[in-house]
Amino acid sequence: DVSEKIDYIFSLQDKKLNKLQKDRFAKLILKNHEATYKDLKLLIPISNCDYWSKKYFESKKYINLIKDEKSGDFIMITYDTPKSKIALLGSGYFVFAVLGLSPYIFSAQLFPFIKAQNEAFSTLLLIVIVLLAVLSICIALLCMTRAGREYSASQFVLNFYKYGVHS
């Protein structure tokens, strides 16, 4: 039984299992290749561990893990990133999306200007405009993705303590 194995591993003294063995055990139990024994000790006591461990590993690089001074185990999860950072990322998404779409939006005014130039310059100008538009769209997508991950991490911490730990 898995719960008996977990109890057995937790009851062993640190000298009987090395860090590699503990971490491999954590990876197996939590079904995540990034899992460590410290993660396992944090997550195993909560209800619905499979659900919360998935959310935990999605948010891990955006949250702060507070360690116990004596054991070195994680004892608390916090999220300290200011809301202004998420707002800034959202604004970056909007600005770069508009910049990326501006050649399409202003194409009626832009293409007569491009055609009025000599052929070599107009080709170069068109390539630069398209590359800048694609680059702006890529930056907008990066901003949106990062803002979504930051927001998800903040919601994870709130919900973890509201529903996960106390359930």
Coordinates of C-alpha atoms in Angstrom, one line a residue:
D1 CA 0.0 0.0 0.0
V2 CA 1.3 3.5 -0.9
S3 CA 0.3 5.1 2.3
E4 CA 2.2 2.5 4.3
K5 CA 5.3 3.1 2.2
I6 CA 5.0 6.8 2.7
D7 CA 4.7 6.4 6.5
Y8 CA 7.7 4.0 6.4
I9 CA 9.9 6.6 4.4
F10 CA 8.9 9.4 6.8
S11 CA 9.6 7.3 9.8
L12 CA 13.1 6.4 8.7
Q13 CA 16.0 8.5 10.1
D14 CA 17.9 10.6 7.6
K15 CA 20.9 8.3 7.8
K16 CA 19.1 5.3 6.4
L17 CA 18.1 7.0 3.1
N18 CA 20.2 9.4 1.1
K19 CA 18.9 12.5 -0.7
L20 CA 18.8 10.8 -4.1
Q21 CA 16.6 8.0 -2.8
K22 CA 14.3 10.4 -1.1
D23 CA 14.0 12.6 -4.1
R24 CA 13.3 9.6 -6.4
F25 CA 10.6 8.5 -4.0
A26 CA 9.0 12.0 -4.1
K27 CA 9.1 12.0 -7.9
L28 CA 7.3 8.6 -8.0
I29 CA 4.7 9.6 -5.4
L30 CA 4.0 13.1 -6.8
K31 CA 4.3 12.0 -10.4
N32 CA 6.5 14.9 -11.3
H33 CA 10.1 14.8 -12.4
E34 CA 10.8 18.1 -10.6
A35 CA 9.6 16.9 -7.2
T36 CA 11.9 16.7 -4.2
Y37 CA 11.5 15.2 -0.8
K38 CA 10.9 18.6 0.7
D39 CA 8.0 19.1 -1.8
L40 CA 6.6 15.7 -0.8
K41 CA 6.7 16.6 2.9
L42 CA 4.9 19.8 2.2
L43 CA 2.2 18.3 0.0
I44 CA 1.5 14.9 1.4
P45 CA -0.5 16.0 4.5
I46 CA -3.0 18.0 2.5
S47 CA -6.3 16.7 1.1
N48 CA -6.4 15.9 -2.6
C49 CA -2.7 15.8 -3.0
D50 CA -2.8 14.9 -6.7
Y51 CA -4.7 18.0 -7.6
W52 CA -2.7 20.4 -5.4
S53 CA 0.7 18.9 -6.4
K54 CA -0.1 19.6 -10.1
K55 CA -1.0 23.2 -9.3
Y56 CA 2.0 23.5 -7.0
F57 CA 4.5 22.5 -9.7
E58 CA 2.9 24.8 -12.3
S59 CA 3.3 27.7 -9.9
K60 CA 6.6 26.7 -8.1
K61 CA 8.9 29.1 -9.9
Y62 CA 6.6 32.1 -9.2
I63 CA 6.0 31.5 -5.5
N64 CA 8.2 31.8 -2.4
L65 CA 8.9 28.7 -0.3
I66 CA 9.6 29.4 3.3
K67 CA 11.9 26.9 5.0
D68 CA 12.1 25.7 8.6
E69 CA 15.5 26.8 10.0
K70 CA 16.1 23.5 11.8
S71 CA 15.0 20.8 9.3
G72 CA 15.3 22.8 6.0
D73 CA 11.8 21.6 5.0
F74 CA 9.3 23.8 3.3
I75 CA 6.7 25.0 5.9
M76 CA 4.9 27.8 4.0
I77 CA 4.1 29.0 0.6
T78 CA 3.8 32.8 -0.2
Y79 CA 3.3 34.9 -3.2
D80 CA 5.0 38.3 -2.9
T81 CA 5.0 39.7 -6.5
P82 CA 3.2 43.0 -6.5
K83 CA -0.1 43.4 -8.4
S84 CA 1.6 46.2 -10.3
K85 CA 3.8 43.7 -12.0
I86 CA 0.8 41.7 -13.3
A87 CA -0.8 45.0 -14.4
L88 CA 2.5 46.0 -16.2
L89 CA 2.6 42.7 -18.0
G90 CA -1.0 43.1 -19.0
S91 CA -0.3 46.6 -20.3
G92 CA 2.7 45.3 -22.2
Y93 CA 0.5 42.7 -23.8
F94 CA -1.9 45.4 -25.0
V95 CA 0.8 47.8 -26.2
F96 CA 2.7 45.2 -28.1
A97 CA -0.4 43.6 -29.6
V98 CA -1.5 47.0 -30.9
L99 CA 2.0 47.6 -32.3
G100 CA 2.0 44.2 -33.9
L101 CA -1.4 44.8 -35.5
S102 CA -0.8 48.4 -36.5
P103 CA 0.6 47.5 -40.1
Y104 CA -2.7 45.7 -40.7
I105 CA -4.8 48.4 -39.1
F106 CA -3.1 51.2 -41.0
S107 CA -2.4 49.3 -44.2
A108 CA -4.6 51.6 -46.3
Q109 CA -2.3 54.5 -45.4
L110 CA 0.9 52.5 -45.3
F111 CA 1.0 50.7 -48.6
P112 CA 0.7 53.8 -50.8
F113 CA 3.7 55.2 -49.0
I114 CA 5.6 52.0 -49.5
K115 CA 4.8 51.9 -53.2
A116 CA 5.9 55.5 -53.6
Q117 CA 9.5 54.5 -52.6
N118 CA 12.0 53.0 -55.0
E119 CA 11.7 49.2 -55.4
A120 CA 14.7 48.1 -53.4
F121 CA 13.9 50.4 -50.5
S122 CA 10.2 49.5 -50.5
T123 CA 11.0 45.8 -50.3
L124 CA 13.4 46.4 -47.4
L125 CA 10.8 48.6 -45.7
L126 CA 8.1 46.0 -46.1
I127 CA 10.3 43.3 -44.7
V128 CA 11.3 45.5 -41.7
I129 CA 7.6 46.3 -41.0
V130 CA 6.6 42.7 -41.2
L131 CA 9.4 41.6 -38.9
L132 CA 8.7 44.3 -36.4
A133 CA 5.0 43.3 -36.4
V134 CA 5.8 39.6 -35.8
L135 CA 8.3 40.5 -33.1
S136 CA 5.7 42.7 -31.4
I137 CA 3.1 40.0 -31.5
C138 CA 5.6 37.5 -30.0
I139 CA 6.4 39.9 -27.2
A140 CA 2.7 40.5 -26.6
L141 CA 2.2 36.7 -26.3
L142 CA 5.1 36.4 -23.9
C143 CA 3.7 39.2 -21.7
M144 CA 0.2 37.6 -21.7
T145 CA 1.7 34.2 -20.9
R146 CA 3.8 35.5 -18.0
A147 CA 0.9 37.6 -16.6
G148 CA -1.3 34.5 -16.7
R149 CA 1.3 32.4 -14.9
E150 CA 1.9 35.1 -12.3
Y151 CA -1.9 35.4 -11.7
S152 CA -2.3 31.7 -11.5
A153 CA 0.5 31.5 -8.9
S154 CA -1.2 34.1 -6.8
Q155 CA -4.5 32.3 -7.0
F156 CA -2.8 29.0 -6.2
V157 CA -1.4 30.4 -2.9
L158 CA -4.8 31.8 -1.9
N159 CA -6.7 28.7 -2.8
F160 CA -4.1 26.4 -1.3
Y161 CA -4.6 27.8 2.1
K162 CA -8.3 28.3 1.7
Y163 CA -9.2 24.9 0.3
G164 CA -6.2 22.6 0.3
V165 CA -4.7 22.8 3.8
H166 CA -7.9 23.1 5.8
S167 CA -10.1 20.6 3.9

